CSV table of C-alpha atoms in Angstrom, one decimal:
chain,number,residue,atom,x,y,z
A,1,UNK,CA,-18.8,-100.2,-51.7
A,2,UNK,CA,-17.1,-97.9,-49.3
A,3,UNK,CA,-13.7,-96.6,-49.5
A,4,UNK,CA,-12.3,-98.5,-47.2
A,5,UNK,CA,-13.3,-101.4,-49.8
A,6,UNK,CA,-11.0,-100.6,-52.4
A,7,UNK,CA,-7.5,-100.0,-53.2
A,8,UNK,CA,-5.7,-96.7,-52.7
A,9,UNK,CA,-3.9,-96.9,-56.1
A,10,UNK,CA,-7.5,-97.7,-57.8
A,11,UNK,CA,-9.0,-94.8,-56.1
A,12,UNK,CA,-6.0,-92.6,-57.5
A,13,UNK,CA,-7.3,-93.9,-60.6
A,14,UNK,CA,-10.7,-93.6,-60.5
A,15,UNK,CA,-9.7,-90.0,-59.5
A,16,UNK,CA,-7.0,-89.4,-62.2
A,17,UNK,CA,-9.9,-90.3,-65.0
A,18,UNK,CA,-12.7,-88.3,-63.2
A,19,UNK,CA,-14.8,-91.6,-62.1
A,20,UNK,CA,-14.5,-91.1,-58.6
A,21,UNK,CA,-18.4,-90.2,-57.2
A,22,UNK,CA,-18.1,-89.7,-53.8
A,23,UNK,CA,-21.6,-90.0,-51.7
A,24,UNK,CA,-21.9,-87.8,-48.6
A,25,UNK,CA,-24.7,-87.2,-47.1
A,26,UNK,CA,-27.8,-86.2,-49.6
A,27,UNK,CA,-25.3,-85.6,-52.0
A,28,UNK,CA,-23.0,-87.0,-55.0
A,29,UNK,CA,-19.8,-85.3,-55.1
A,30,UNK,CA,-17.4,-86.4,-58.8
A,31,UNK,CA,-13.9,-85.5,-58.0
A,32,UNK,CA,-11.0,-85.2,-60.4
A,33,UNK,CA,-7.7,-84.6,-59.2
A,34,UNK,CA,-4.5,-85.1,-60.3
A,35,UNK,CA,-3.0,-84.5,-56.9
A,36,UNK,CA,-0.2,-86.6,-55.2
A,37,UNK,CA,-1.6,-88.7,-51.8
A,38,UNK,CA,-5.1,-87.0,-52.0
A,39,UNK,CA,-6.8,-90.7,-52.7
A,40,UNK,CA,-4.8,-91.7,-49.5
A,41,UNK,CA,-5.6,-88.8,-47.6
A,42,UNK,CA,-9.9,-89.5,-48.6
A,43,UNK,CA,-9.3,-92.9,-47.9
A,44,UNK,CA,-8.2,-92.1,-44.2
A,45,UNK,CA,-10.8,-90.0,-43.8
A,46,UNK,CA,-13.6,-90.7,-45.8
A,47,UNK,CA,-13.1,-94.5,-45.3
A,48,UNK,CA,-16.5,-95.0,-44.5
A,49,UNK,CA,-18.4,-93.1,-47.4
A,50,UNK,CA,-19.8,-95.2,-49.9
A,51,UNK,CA,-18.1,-94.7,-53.7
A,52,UNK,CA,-21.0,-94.6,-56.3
A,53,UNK,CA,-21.3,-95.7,-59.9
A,54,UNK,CA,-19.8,-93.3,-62.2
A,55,UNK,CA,-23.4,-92.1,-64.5
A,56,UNK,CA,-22.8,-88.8,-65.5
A,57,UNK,CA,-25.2,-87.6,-62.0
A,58,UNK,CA,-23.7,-85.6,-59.5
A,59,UNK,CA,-24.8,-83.1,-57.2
A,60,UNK,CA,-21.5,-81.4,-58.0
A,61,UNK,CA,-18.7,-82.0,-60.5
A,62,UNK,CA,-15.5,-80.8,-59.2
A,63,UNK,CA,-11.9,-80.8,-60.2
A,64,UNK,CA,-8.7,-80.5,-58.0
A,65,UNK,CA,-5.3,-79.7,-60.8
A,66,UNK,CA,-2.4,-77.6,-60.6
A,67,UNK,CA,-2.4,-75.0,-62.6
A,68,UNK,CA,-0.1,-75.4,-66.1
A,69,UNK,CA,1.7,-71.7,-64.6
A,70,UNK,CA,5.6,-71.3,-63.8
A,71,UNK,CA,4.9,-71.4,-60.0
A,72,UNK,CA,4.7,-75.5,-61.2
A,73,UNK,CA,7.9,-75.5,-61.2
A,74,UNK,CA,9.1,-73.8,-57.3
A,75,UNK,CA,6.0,-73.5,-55.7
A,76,UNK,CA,3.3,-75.8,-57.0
A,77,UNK,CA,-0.5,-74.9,-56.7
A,78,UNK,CA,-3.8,-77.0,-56.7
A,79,UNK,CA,-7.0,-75.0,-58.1
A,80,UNK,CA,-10.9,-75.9,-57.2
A,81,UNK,CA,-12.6,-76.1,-60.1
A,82,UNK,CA,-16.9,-76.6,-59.9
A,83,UNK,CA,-17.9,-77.3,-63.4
A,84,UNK,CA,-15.2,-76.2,-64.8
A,85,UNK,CA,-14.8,-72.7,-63.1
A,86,UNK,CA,-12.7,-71.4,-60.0
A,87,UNK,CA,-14.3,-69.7,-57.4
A,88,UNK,CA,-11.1,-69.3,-55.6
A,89,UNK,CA,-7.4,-68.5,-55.8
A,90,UNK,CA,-5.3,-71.6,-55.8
A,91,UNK,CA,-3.7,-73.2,-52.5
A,92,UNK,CA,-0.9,-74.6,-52.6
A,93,UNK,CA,-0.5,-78.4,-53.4
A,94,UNK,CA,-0.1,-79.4,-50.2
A,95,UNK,CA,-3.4,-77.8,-48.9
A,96,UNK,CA,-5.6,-79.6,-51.6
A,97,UNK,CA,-7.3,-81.6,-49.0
A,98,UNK,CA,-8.6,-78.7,-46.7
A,99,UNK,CA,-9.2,-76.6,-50.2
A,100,UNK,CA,-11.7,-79.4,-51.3
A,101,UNK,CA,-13.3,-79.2,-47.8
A,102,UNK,CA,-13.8,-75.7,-48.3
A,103,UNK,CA,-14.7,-76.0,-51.7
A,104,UNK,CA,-17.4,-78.1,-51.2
A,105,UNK,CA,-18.7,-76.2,-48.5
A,106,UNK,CA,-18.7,-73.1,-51.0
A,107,UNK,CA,-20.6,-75.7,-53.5
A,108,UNK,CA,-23.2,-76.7,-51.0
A,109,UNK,CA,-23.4,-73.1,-49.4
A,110,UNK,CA,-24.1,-71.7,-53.5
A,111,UNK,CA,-26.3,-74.7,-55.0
A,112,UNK,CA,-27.9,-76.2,-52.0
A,113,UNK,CA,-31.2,-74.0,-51.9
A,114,UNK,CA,-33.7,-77.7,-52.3
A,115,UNK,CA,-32.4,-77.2,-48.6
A,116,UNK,CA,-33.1,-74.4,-46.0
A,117,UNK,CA,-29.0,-74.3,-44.6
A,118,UNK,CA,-28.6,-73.3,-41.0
A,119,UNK,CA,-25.1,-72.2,-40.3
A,120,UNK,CA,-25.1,-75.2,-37.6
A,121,UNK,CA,-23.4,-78.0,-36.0
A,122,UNK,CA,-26.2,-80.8,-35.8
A,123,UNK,CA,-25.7,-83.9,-33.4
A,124,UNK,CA,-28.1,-86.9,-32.2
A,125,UNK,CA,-28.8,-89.2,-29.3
A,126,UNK,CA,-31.5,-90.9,-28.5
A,127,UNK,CA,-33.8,-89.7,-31.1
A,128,UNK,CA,-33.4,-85.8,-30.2
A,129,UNK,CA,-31.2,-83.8,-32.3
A,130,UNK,CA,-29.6,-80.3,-30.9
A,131,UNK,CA,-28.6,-77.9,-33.7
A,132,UNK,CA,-25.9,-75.7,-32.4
A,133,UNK,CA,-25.6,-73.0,-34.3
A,134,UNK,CA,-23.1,-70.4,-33.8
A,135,UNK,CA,-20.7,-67.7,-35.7
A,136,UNK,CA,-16.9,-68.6,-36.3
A,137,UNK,CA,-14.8,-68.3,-33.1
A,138,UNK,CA,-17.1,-69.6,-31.1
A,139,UNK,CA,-16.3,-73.0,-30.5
A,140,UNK,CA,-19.1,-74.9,-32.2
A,141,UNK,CA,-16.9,-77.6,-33.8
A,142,UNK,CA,-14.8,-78.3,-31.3
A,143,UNK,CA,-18.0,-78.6,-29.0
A,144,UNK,CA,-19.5,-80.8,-31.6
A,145,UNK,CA,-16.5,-82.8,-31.9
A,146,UNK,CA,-16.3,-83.8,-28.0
A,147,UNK,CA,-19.8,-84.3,-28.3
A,148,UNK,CA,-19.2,-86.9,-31.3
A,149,UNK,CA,-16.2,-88.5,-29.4
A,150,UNK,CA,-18.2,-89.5,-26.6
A,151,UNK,CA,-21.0,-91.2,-28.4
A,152,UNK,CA,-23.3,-88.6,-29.8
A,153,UNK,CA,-24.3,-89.4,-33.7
A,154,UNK,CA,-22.5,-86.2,-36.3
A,155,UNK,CA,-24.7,-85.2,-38.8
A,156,UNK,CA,-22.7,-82.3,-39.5
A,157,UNK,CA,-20.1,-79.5,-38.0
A,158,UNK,CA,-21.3,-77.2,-40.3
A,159,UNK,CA,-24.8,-77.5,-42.1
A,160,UNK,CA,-28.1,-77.8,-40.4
A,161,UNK,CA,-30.2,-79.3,-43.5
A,162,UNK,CA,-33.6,-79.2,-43.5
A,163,UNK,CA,-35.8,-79.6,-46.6
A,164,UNK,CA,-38.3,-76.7,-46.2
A,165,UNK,CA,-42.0,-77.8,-45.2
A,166,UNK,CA,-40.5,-80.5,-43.3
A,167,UNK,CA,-38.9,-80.9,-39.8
A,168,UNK,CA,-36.3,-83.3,-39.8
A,169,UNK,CA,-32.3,-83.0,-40.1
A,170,UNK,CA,-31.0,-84.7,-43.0
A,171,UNK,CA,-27.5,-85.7,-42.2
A,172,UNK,CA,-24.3,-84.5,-43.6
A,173,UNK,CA,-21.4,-86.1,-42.0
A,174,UNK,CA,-18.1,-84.9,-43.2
A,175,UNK,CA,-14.8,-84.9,-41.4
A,176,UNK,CA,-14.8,-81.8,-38.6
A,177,UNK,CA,-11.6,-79.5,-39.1
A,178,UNK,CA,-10.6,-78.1,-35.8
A,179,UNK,CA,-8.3,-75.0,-35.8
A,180,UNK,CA,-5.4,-74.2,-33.9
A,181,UNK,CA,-5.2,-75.2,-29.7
A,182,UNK,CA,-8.7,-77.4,-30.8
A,183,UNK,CA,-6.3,-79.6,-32.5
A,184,UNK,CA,-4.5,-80.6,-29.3
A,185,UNK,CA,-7.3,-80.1,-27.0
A,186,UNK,CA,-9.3,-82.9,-29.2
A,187,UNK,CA,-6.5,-85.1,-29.8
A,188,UNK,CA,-6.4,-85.4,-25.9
A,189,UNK,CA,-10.3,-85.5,-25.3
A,190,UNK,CA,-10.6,-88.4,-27.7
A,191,UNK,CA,-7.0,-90.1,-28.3
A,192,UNK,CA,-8.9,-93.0,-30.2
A,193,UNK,CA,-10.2,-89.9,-32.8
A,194,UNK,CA,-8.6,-90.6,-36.3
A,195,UNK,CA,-7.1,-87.2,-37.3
A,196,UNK,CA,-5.4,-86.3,-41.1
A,197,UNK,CA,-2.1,-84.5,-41.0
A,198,UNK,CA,-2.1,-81.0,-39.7
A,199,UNK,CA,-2.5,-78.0,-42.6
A,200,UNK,CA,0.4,-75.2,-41.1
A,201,UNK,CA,-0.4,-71.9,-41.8
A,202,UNK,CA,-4.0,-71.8,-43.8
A,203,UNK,CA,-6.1,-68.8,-44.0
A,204,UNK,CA,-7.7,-69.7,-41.0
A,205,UNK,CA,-4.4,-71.3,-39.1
A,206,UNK,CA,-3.3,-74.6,-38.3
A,207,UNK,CA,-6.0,-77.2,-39.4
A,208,UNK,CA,-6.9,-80.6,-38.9
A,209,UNK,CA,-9.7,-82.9,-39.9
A,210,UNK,CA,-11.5,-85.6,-37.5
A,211,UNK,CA,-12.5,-88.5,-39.3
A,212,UNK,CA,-16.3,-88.5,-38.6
A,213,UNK,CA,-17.5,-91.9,-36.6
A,214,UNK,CA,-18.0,-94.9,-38.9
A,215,UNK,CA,-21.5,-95.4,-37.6
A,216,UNK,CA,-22.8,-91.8,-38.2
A,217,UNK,CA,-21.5,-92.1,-41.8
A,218,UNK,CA,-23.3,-95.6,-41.7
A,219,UNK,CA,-26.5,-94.0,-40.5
A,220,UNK,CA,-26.3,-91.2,-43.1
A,221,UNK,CA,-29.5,-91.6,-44.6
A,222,UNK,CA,-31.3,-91.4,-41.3
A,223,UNK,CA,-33.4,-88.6,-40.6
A,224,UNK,CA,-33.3,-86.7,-36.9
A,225,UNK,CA,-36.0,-84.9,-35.0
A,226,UNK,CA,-35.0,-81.6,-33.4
A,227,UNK,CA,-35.2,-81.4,-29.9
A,228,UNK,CA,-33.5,-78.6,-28.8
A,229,UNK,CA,-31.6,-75.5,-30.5
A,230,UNK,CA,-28.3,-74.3,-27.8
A,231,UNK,CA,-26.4,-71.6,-29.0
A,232,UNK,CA,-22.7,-72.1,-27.7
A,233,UNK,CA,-20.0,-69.9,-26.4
A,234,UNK,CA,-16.6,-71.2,-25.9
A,235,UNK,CA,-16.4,-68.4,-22.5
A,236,UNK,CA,-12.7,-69.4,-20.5
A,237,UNK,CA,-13.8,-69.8,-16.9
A,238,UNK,CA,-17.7,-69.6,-17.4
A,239,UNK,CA,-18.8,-73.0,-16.0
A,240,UNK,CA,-21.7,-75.2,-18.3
A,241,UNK,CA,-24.9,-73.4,-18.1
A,242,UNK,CA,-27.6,-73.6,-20.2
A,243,UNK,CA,-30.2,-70.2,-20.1
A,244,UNK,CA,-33.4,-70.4,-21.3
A,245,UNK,CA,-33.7,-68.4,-24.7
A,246,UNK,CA,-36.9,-66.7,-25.5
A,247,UNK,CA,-38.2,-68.3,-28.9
A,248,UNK,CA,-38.4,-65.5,-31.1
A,249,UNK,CA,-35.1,-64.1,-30.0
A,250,UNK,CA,-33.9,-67.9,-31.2
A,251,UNK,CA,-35.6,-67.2,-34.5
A,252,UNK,CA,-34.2,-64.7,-35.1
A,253,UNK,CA,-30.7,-65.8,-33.9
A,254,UNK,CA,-31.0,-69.1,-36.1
A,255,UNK,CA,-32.4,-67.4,-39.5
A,256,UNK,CA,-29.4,-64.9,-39.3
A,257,UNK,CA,-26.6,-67.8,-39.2
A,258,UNK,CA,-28.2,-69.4,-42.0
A,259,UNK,CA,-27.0,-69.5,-45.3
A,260,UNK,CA,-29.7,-69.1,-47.4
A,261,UNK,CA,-32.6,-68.0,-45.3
A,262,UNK,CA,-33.2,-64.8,-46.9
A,263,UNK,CA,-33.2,-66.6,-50.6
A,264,UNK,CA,-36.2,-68.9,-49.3
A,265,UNK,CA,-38.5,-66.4,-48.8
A,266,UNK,CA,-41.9,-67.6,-47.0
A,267,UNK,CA,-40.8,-71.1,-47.1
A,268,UNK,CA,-37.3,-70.7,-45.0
A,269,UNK,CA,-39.3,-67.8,-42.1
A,270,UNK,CA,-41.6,-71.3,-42.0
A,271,UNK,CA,-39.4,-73.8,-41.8
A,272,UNK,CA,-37.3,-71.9,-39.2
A,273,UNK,CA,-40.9,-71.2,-37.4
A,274,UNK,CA,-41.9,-74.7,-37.0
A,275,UNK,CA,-38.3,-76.1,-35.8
A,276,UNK,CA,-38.3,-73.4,-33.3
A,277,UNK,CA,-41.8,-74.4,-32.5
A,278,UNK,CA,-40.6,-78.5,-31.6
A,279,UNK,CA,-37.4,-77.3,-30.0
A,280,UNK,CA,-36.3,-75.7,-26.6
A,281,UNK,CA,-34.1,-73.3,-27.2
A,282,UNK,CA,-30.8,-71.8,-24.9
A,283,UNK,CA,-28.1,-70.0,-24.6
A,284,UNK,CA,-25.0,-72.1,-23.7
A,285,UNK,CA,-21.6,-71.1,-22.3
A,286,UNK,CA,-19.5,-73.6,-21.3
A,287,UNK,CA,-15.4,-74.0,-21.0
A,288,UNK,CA,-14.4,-77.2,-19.9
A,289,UNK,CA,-15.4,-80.1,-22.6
A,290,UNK,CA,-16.5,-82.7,-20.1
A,291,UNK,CA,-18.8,-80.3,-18.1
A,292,UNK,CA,-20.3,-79.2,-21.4
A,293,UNK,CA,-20.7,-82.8,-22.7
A,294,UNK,CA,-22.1,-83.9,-19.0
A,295,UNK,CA,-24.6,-81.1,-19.3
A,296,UNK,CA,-25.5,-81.5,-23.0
A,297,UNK,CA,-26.3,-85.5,-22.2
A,298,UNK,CA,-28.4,-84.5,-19.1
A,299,UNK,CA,-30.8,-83.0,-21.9
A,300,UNK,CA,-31.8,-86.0,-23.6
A,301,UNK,CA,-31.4,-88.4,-21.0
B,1,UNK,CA,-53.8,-46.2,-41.0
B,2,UNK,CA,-53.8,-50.0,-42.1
B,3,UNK,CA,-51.4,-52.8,-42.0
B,4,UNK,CA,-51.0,-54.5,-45.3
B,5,UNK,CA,-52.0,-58.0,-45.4
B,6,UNK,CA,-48.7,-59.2,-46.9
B,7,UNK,CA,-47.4,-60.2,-43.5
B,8,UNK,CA,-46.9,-63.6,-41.6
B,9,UNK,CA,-46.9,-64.4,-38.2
B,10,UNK,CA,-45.0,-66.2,-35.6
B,11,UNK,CA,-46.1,-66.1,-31.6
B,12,UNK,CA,-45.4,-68.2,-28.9
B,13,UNK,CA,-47.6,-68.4,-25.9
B,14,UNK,CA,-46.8,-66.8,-23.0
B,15,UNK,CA,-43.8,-64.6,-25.0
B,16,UNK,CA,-44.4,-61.2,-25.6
B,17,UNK,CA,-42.1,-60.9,-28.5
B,18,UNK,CA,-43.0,-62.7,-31.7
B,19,UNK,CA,-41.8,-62.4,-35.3
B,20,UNK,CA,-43.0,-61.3,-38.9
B,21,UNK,CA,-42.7,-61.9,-42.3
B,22,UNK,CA,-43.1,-59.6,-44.9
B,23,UNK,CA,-43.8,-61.1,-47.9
B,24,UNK,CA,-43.5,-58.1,-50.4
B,25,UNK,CA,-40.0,-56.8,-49.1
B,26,UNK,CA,-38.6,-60.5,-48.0
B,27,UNK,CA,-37.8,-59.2,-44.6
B,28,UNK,CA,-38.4,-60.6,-41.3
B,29,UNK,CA,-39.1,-58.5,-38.2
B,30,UNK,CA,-38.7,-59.1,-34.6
B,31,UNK,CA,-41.6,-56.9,-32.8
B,32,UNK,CA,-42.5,-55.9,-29.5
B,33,UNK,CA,-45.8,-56.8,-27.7
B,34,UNK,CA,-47.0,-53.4,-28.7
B,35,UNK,CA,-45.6,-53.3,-31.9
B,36,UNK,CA,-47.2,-56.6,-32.6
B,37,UNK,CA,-50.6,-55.5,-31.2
B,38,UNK,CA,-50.2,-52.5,-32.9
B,39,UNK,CA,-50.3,-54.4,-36.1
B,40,UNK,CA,-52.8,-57.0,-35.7
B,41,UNK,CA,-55.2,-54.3,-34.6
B,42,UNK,CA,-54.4,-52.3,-38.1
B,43,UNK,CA,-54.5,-55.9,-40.0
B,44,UNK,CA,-58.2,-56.0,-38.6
B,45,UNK,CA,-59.5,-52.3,-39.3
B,46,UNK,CA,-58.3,-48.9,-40.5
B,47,UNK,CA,-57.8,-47.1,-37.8
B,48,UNK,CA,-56.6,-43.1,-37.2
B,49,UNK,CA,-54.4,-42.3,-34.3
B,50,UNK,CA,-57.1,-41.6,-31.4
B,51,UNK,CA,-58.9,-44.8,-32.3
B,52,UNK,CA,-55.6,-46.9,-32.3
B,53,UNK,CA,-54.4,-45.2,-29.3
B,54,UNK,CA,-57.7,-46.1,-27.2
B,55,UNK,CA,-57.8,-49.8,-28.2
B,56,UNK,CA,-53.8,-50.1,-27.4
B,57,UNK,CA,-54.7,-48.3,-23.8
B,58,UNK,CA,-57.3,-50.8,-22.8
B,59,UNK,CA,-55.3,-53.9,-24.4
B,60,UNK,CA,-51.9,-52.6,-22.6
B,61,UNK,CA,-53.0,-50.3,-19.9
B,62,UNK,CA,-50.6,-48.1,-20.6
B,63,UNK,CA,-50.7,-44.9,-18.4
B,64,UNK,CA,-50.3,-42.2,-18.6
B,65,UNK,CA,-52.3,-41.6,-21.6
B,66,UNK,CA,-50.3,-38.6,-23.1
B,67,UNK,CA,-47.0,-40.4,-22.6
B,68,UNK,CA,-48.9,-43.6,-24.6
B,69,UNK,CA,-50.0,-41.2,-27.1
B,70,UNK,CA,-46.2,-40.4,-27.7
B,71,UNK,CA,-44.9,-44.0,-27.7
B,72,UNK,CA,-47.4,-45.0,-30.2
B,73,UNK,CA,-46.8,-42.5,-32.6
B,74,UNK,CA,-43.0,-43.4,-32.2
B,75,UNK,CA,-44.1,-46.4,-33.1
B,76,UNK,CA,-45.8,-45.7,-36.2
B,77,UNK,CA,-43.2,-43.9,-38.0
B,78,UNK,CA,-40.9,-46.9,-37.1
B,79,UNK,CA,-43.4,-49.3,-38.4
B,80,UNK,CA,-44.0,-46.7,-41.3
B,81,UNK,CA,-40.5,-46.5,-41.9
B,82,UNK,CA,-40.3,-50.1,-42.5
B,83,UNK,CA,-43.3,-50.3,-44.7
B,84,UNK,CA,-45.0,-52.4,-42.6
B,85,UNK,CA,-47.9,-49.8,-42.4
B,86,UNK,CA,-49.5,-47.6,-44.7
B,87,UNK,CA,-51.5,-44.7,-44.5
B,88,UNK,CA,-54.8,-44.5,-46.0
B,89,UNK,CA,-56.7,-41.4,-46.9
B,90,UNK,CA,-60.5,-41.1,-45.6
């Protein structure tokens, strides 16, 4: 049963008493929280994800509360706690939503390593997948997100998954924060994109979450075959161009943005050999979103 | 001279840059043509410097010959440095 299936105050419930297993992608996600509007707030934008039995099995157990501290009482904090510890400094309450996004980014960044993790936006159309993976600042989810909004399939703004010794993307789609003028830019690109509230003032700025498409949560389970690897560059005034990059400078580019490359050993230089092997690889600057869309489409077209 | 036989390889056709793996120190290497034929003539044989230098001349044509003889050996310590080579007594 989806989200979308059940009642928001059962879903507070199920998250008040620790029941809640969220699927996402490859992975089972158990969320306690004792936070005000959260089970709204996953309901708006996790609609779509399917809500699993409660067995005791979950990739990761987490827990959003507020700390029992004075601050309670003037400035109320929520804390991320993974099986029981805190990684992290508490946000404050309002912000639990973008601190379980980053949370579970941290969980799946730390615990993931069945996976090789590229540091990469991964979208699909017609059977060809283009990993674009790129360093913060540079664009790469608002990219991904235009490409999204105008019918490409999200497996993920953030995580390339691959399970080493294969060569397919496993999808991972989870809402795409955008930061800052993205917010605005996006919201105008694609008005019919379902956005959660704007987070003022977080370490990393204003911040919004896109809703991922219903049918890329739908097709979750669904494997991708990598076409091409396109490093982006948000560049103002550069127009779309895409230049050939030579494949073992890509190699090298790809297995340095990865998260856990280096802990993989044999096994992650292979994996990252052989999708470099199936893929074309470029550089890509672009600065208007249509262009770059129009050009990206051309590809696999 | 020798190349230890810890390493893994990655070329392209028709690229002159490939990559390595090293699977005692867990780092990866981006080489040049040279550097890479450098080693794959090492991984085949032990070779000193006058033997090394005369295959890389005829697979690179490198002139002129003093000026190659310089390169390599720049490129030995780097390789050396990075423990990608070893040196074998006789």
């Amino acid at each position: 049963m989806t989200l979308n299936g059940i009642p928001c105050s059962e879903l507070a419930s199920l998250l008040a008493s620790g029941e809640f297993v969220l699927r996402i992608g490859p992975f089972f996600v158990q969320l306690k929280a004792d936070i005000d509007d959260l089970a709204a707030l996953l309901q708006r934008l996790y609609g779509d994800c399917q809500l699993e039995a409660q067995t005791g099995l979950a990739d990761f157990h987490v827990q959003l509360s507020k700390p029992r501290n004075l601050r309670r009482f003037y400035r109320p904090q929520a804390r991320f706690l993974i099986d029981g510890h805190s990684p992290f400094a508490p946000f404050p309450v309002d912000h639990a939503f973008p601190l379980f996004e980053w949370g579970l980014n941290w969980c799946v960044a730390s615990y993931s390593h069945q996976f090789l993790m590229l540091h990469s936006a991964v979208v699909e159309k017609n059977g060809k997948a283009i990993l674009l993976p790129a360093w913060p600042g540079s664009g790469k989810s608002t990219l991904c997100a235009a490409l999204v909004f105008r019918g490409w399939r999200l497996l993920s703004d953030e995580f390339g998954l691959i399970r080493p010794g294969t060569n397919a993307m496993i999808p991972f789609p989870r809402c795409i924060p955008l930061k800052n003028e993205s917010i605005a830019i996006l919201s105008d690109f694609a008005p019919e994109a379902v956005i959660g509230p704007v987070f003022p003032k977080t370490r990393k700025g204003d911040v919004a979450h896109f809703k991922p498409p219903a049918e890329s949560v739908q097709r979750s389970t669904e494997l991708a075959a990598p076409g091409f690897v396109i490093f982006p560059r948000y560049t103002p005034g550069q127009q779309a161009i895409l230049r050939p990059l030579a494949k073992a400078r890509a190699f090298m580019k790809l297995a340095g943005n990865a998260f856990n490359y280096e802990l993989l050993g044999e096994s992650g230089f292979r994996t990252v050999a052989s999708l470099i092997r199936d893929c074309d690889t470029f550089l890509f600057h672009y600065d208007d979103l249509e262009k770059a869309v129009q050009t990206l489409d051309n590809l696999v077209e | 001279m020798a190349a230890p036989d810890a390493l893994c390889w990655q070329h392209w056709v028709e690229e002159e840059e490939s990559v390595l793996f090293d699977r005692r120190s867990g780092q990866t290497h981006l080489l040049t043509a040279m550097a890479t034929g450098c080693l794959l003539l090492l991984q085949d044989a032990e070779l000193d410097l006058d033997q090394l230098a005369e295959k890389l001349n005829v697979q690179f044509q490198t002139v002129p010959e003093q000026a190659a003889r310089e390169q390599i050996e720049q490129l030995l310590l780097a390789l050396n440095e990075l423990g990608l080579i070893t040196a074998v007594s006789v």
